[in-house]
């Protein structure tokens, strides 16, 4: 990769990085305990064989 | 317009092939804005009432048609203009895409100013949709020609760019609407004007730096594998018109359609499922949607690059077999973190399916008109866009409305997705090398024999 190609990559990486950063921030609650809601027992699958 | 022609975009010896993927990404991440369209849904239904919808305001289903027509036109224009794209080269196509996509946004802005539904539908859906189709297939065949040694990775770059469109378009739309919102405007029209300008600059940048390799160019030290070493990678070529007469084209059409339909099935349900099945808060469900977008984007690059190692048929076997296991497992999951992880893996393979298909087409039909063939195959996406939301999501809604417990309604949808993946797996298994009778016998563009050297006297 030459210097010109590297500059092209940097130019497209700026908006990509911005969008990625915002999405990760948006997804943070998932990693910060928002998912610690009590797990519910899964319902029996609709087509599960009857015992 | 010679500056835009394919012949005038041939790279010189100092050009690095790594300069082309940014051109593809620049265009794709702009047109991928359509994935972030949902941020405009509610404001568009309050264009007159501003703080609440008035009876004269548009409804959500009406607004949804801007998005749907855009995707329908993406498929149609990619299929119709595919051969023109091959002839014209990436630069001219990217500029045409920019004019249509950004022009569509500007026409729509006028439509909002006039509050004329049909003008917005024409601008965003019809004109903008043509821009989507042109931009989507513009870089594909050129990327494959620049990276014959890593076609999966190369197309993964471009299709990842499209997947990233929502990550940029949605927050940009929100930012601009927040800035332009006044007591008399929801700010959508003004936002589209500005977004059209920003995207025009970026897409023009992509077109400007786009170069095609010279005829006969190949990466240093790389030689095409001998035909006998891998029958699933052809060294021959098939024209776009001939390709659609082959069973391979239609098998791959089914492969893409089933993979995307099942993916859309869970894309449309995942957030609601997390709330209905696990009691996740609305805020966390929103965060989940963000995580899904990231998975969709990263999966496009990761899986497509992996396909260079596993082979295209092999990677689709992984998508389908792993997909079948994961979809079938969802009804049995009791842990929300595991549920989120499973959905994210599924979504990476949904994105991977999009990104790997151009390289699969190249393996089957050669590079001659692979962009045009890809354009025609994109109709499978349009079909999936109907099958996914209007059947799977409908089934789930109808079951819930009929009093079936939510969990059971979702489970039924997951099992239908499993069935779709089984169909895709069978279609993928049936893919074999293209029969000799379909191979292109004519002269390939750019490969004409060089003129015989002329006598010295004639040269003078």
Coordinates of N, CA and C in Angstrom, one line a residue, chain A residues 1-2 5 8-9 11-12 15-16 18-20 22-24 26-27 29-31 34-35 37-48, chain B residues 14 16 18-19 21-22 25 29 157 164 167-168 171-172 202 209 277 284 286-288 291 294 297 331-334 336 407-408 411-412 415:
Chain A
X1 N 0.9 -1.2 0.0 CA 0.0 0.0 0.0 C 0.9 1.2 0.0
X2 N 0.6 2.2 -0.9 CA 1.4 3.4 -0.9 C 0.7 4.5 -0.1
X5 N -2.8 5.6 -1.1 CA -3.9 4.6 -0.7 C -4.2 4.8 0.8
X8 N -6.4 7.6 1.4 CA -7.8 7.3 1.0 C -8.4 6.5 2.1
X9 N -7.7 5.6 2.7 CA -8.2 4.7 3.8 C -8.6 5.6 5.0
X11 N -9.4 8.7 5.0 CA -10.6 9.6 4.7 C -11.9 8.8 4.9
X12 N -11.9 7.5 4.5 CA -13.2 6.8 4.7 C -13.3 6.2 6.1
X15 N -15.5 8.8 8.9 CA -17.0 8.6 9.2 C -17.3 7.2 9.7
X16 N -16.6 6.2 9.2 CA -16.9 4.9 9.7 C -16.6 4.8 11.2
X18 N -16.6 7.2 13.3 CA -17.6 8.0 14.0 C -18.9 7.2 14.2
X19 N -19.4 6.6 13.2 CA -20.6 5.8 13.2 C -20.4 4.6 14.2
X20 N -19.3 4.0 14.1 CA -19.0 2.8 14.9 C -19.0 3.2 16.4
X22 N -20.4 5.7 17.9 CA -21.8 6.0 18.4 C -22.6 4.8 18.6
X23 N -22.4 3.8 17.7 CA -23.1 2.5 17.9 C -22.7 1.8 19.1
X24 N -21.4 1.8 19.3 CA -20.9 1.1 20.5 C -21.4 1.8 21.8
X26 N -24.2 3.4 22.0 CA -25.6 3.0 22.1 C -25.8 1.6 22.6
X27 N -24.8 0.7 22.3 CA -25.0 -0.6 22.8 C -24.4 -0.9 24.2
X29 N -25.4 0.0 27.2 CA -26.3 -0.5 28.2 C -26.3 -2.1 28.3
X30 N -26.1 -2.7 27.1 CA -26.2 -4.1 27.1 C -25.1 -4.8 27.9
X31 N -23.9 -4.0 27.9 CA -22.8 -4.6 28.6 C -22.7 -4.0 30.1
X34 N -27.8 -3.9 31.8 CA -29.2 -3.8 31.3 C -29.7 -5.2 31.0
X35 N -28.8 -6.1 30.8 CA -29.3 -7.4 30.5 C -29.4 -8.3 31.7
X37 N -31.6 -8.5 33.6 CA -33.0 -8.8 34.0 C -33.2 -10.3 34.3
X38 N -34.0 -10.6 35.3 CA -34.1 -12.0 35.6 C -34.5 -12.9 34.4
X39 N -33.8 -14.0 34.2 CA -34.1 -14.8 33.1 C -35.4 -15.5 33.2
X40 N -36.2 -15.5 32.1 CA -37.5 -16.2 32.2 C -37.4 -17.6 31.7
X41 N -38.1 -18.5 32.3 CA -38.0 -19.8 31.7 C -38.6 -19.8 30.3
X42 N -37.9 -20.4 29.4 CA -38.4 -20.4 28.0 C -39.6 -21.3 27.9
X43 N -40.5 -20.8 27.0 CA -41.7 -21.6 26.8 C -41.4 -22.8 26.0
X44 N -42.2 -23.8 26.2 CA -42.0 -25.0 25.4 C -42.1 -24.7 23.9
X45 N -41.2 -25.2 23.1 CA -41.3 -24.9 21.7 C -42.6 -25.3 21.1
X46 N -43.1 -24.5 20.2 CA -44.5 -24.7 19.7 C -44.6 -26.1 19.1
X47 N -43.6 -26.6 18.5 CA -43.7 -27.9 17.8 C -43.0 -29.0 18.5
X48 N -42.7 -28.8 19.8 CA -42.0 -29.8 20.6 C -42.9 -31.0 20.8
Chain B
X14 N 2.1 3.1 -11.0 CA 2.4 3.5 -9.6 C 1.2 3.4 -8.7
X16 N -1.5 1.8 -6.3 CA -1.7 0.6 -5.5 C -3.1 0.1 -5.5
X18 N -4.7 -1.2 -3.3 CA -5.3 -0.9 -2.0 C -6.0 0.4 -2.0
X19 N -5.8 1.2 -3.1 CA -6.5 2.4 -3.2 C -7.9 2.3 -3.7
X21 N -10.4 -0.2 -2.7 CA -11.4 -0.4 -1.7 C -12.0 0.8 -1.1
X22 N -11.1 1.8 -0.7 CA -11.8 3.0 -0.1 C -12.8 3.7 -1.1
X25 N -15.9 1.7 -0.7 CA -16.5 2.0 0.7 C -17.1 3.3 0.7
X29 N -21.0 3.3 1.7 CA -21.5 3.7 3.0 C -22.4 4.9 2.9
X157 N -15.1 -5.9 1.6 CA -14.9 -4.4 1.9 C -16.1 -3.6 1.5
X164 N -22.5 -0.5 6.7 CA -22.2 0.6 7.7 C -23.0 1.8 7.5
X167 N -25.0 2.9 10.3 CA -24.3 3.4 11.5 C -24.0 4.9 11.3
X168 N -23.8 5.3 10.1 CA -23.5 6.8 9.8 C -24.8 7.5 9.5
X171 N -27.4 8.3 12.8 CA -27.0 9.4 13.7 C -26.9 10.7 13.0
X172 N -26.4 10.7 11.8 CA -26.3 11.9 11.0 C -27.7 12.6 10.8
X202 N -18.7 12.9 -0.8 CA -18.0 11.6 -0.5 C -18.1 10.7 -1.7
X209 N -11.2 8.6 -7.2 CA -10.0 7.8 -6.9 C -10.2 6.4 -7.5
X277 N -39.8 -11.9 25.5 CA -39.4 -13.2 26.0 C -38.6 -13.1 27.3
X284 N -32.6 -1.0 26.6 CA -31.7 -2.1 26.3 C -32.0 -2.7 24.9
X286 N -33.1 -1.1 22.4 CA -32.6 -0.2 21.5 C -31.1 -0.4 21.3
X287 N -30.4 -0.7 22.4 CA -29.0 -0.9 22.4 C -28.7 -2.2 21.6
X288 N -29.6 -3.2 21.8 CA -29.5 -4.4 21.1 C -29.5 -4.2 19.6
X291 N -26.2 -3.1 18.4 CA -25.3 -4.2 18.4 C -25.5 -5.1 17.1
X294 N -23.9 -3.4 14.2 CA -22.4 -3.7 14.2 C -22.1 -5.1 13.7
X297 N -22.5 -5.4 10.0 CA -21.4 -4.8 9.3 C -20.1 -5.6 9.3
X331 N -35.6 -21.1 20.5 CA -36.8 -21.3 21.4 C -36.4 -22.0 22.8
X332 N -35.2 -22.6 22.8 CA -34.8 -23.2 24.1 C -34.0 -22.3 25.0
X333 N -33.6 -21.1 24.5 CA -32.7 -20.3 25.3 C -33.4 -19.7 26.5
X334 N -32.8 -19.7 27.6 CA -33.4 -19.1 28.8 C -32.6 -18.0 29.3
X336 N -30.7 -14.4 28.6 CA -30.8 -13.3 27.6 C -29.5 -13.0 27.0
X407 N -44.3 -16.2 23.0 CA -43.2 -17.1 22.9 C -43.4 -18.2 21.8
X408 N -44.6 -18.7 21.8 CA -44.9 -19.7 20.8 C -45.0 -19.2 19.4
X411 N -41.5 -18.8 18.3 CA -40.9 -20.1 18.0 C -41.3 -20.6 16.6
X412 N -42.6 -20.4 16.3 CA -43.0 -20.8 15.0 C -42.2 -20.2 13.9
X415 N -38.8 -21.7 13.5 CA -38.8 -23.0 12.8 C -39.0 -22.8 11.3

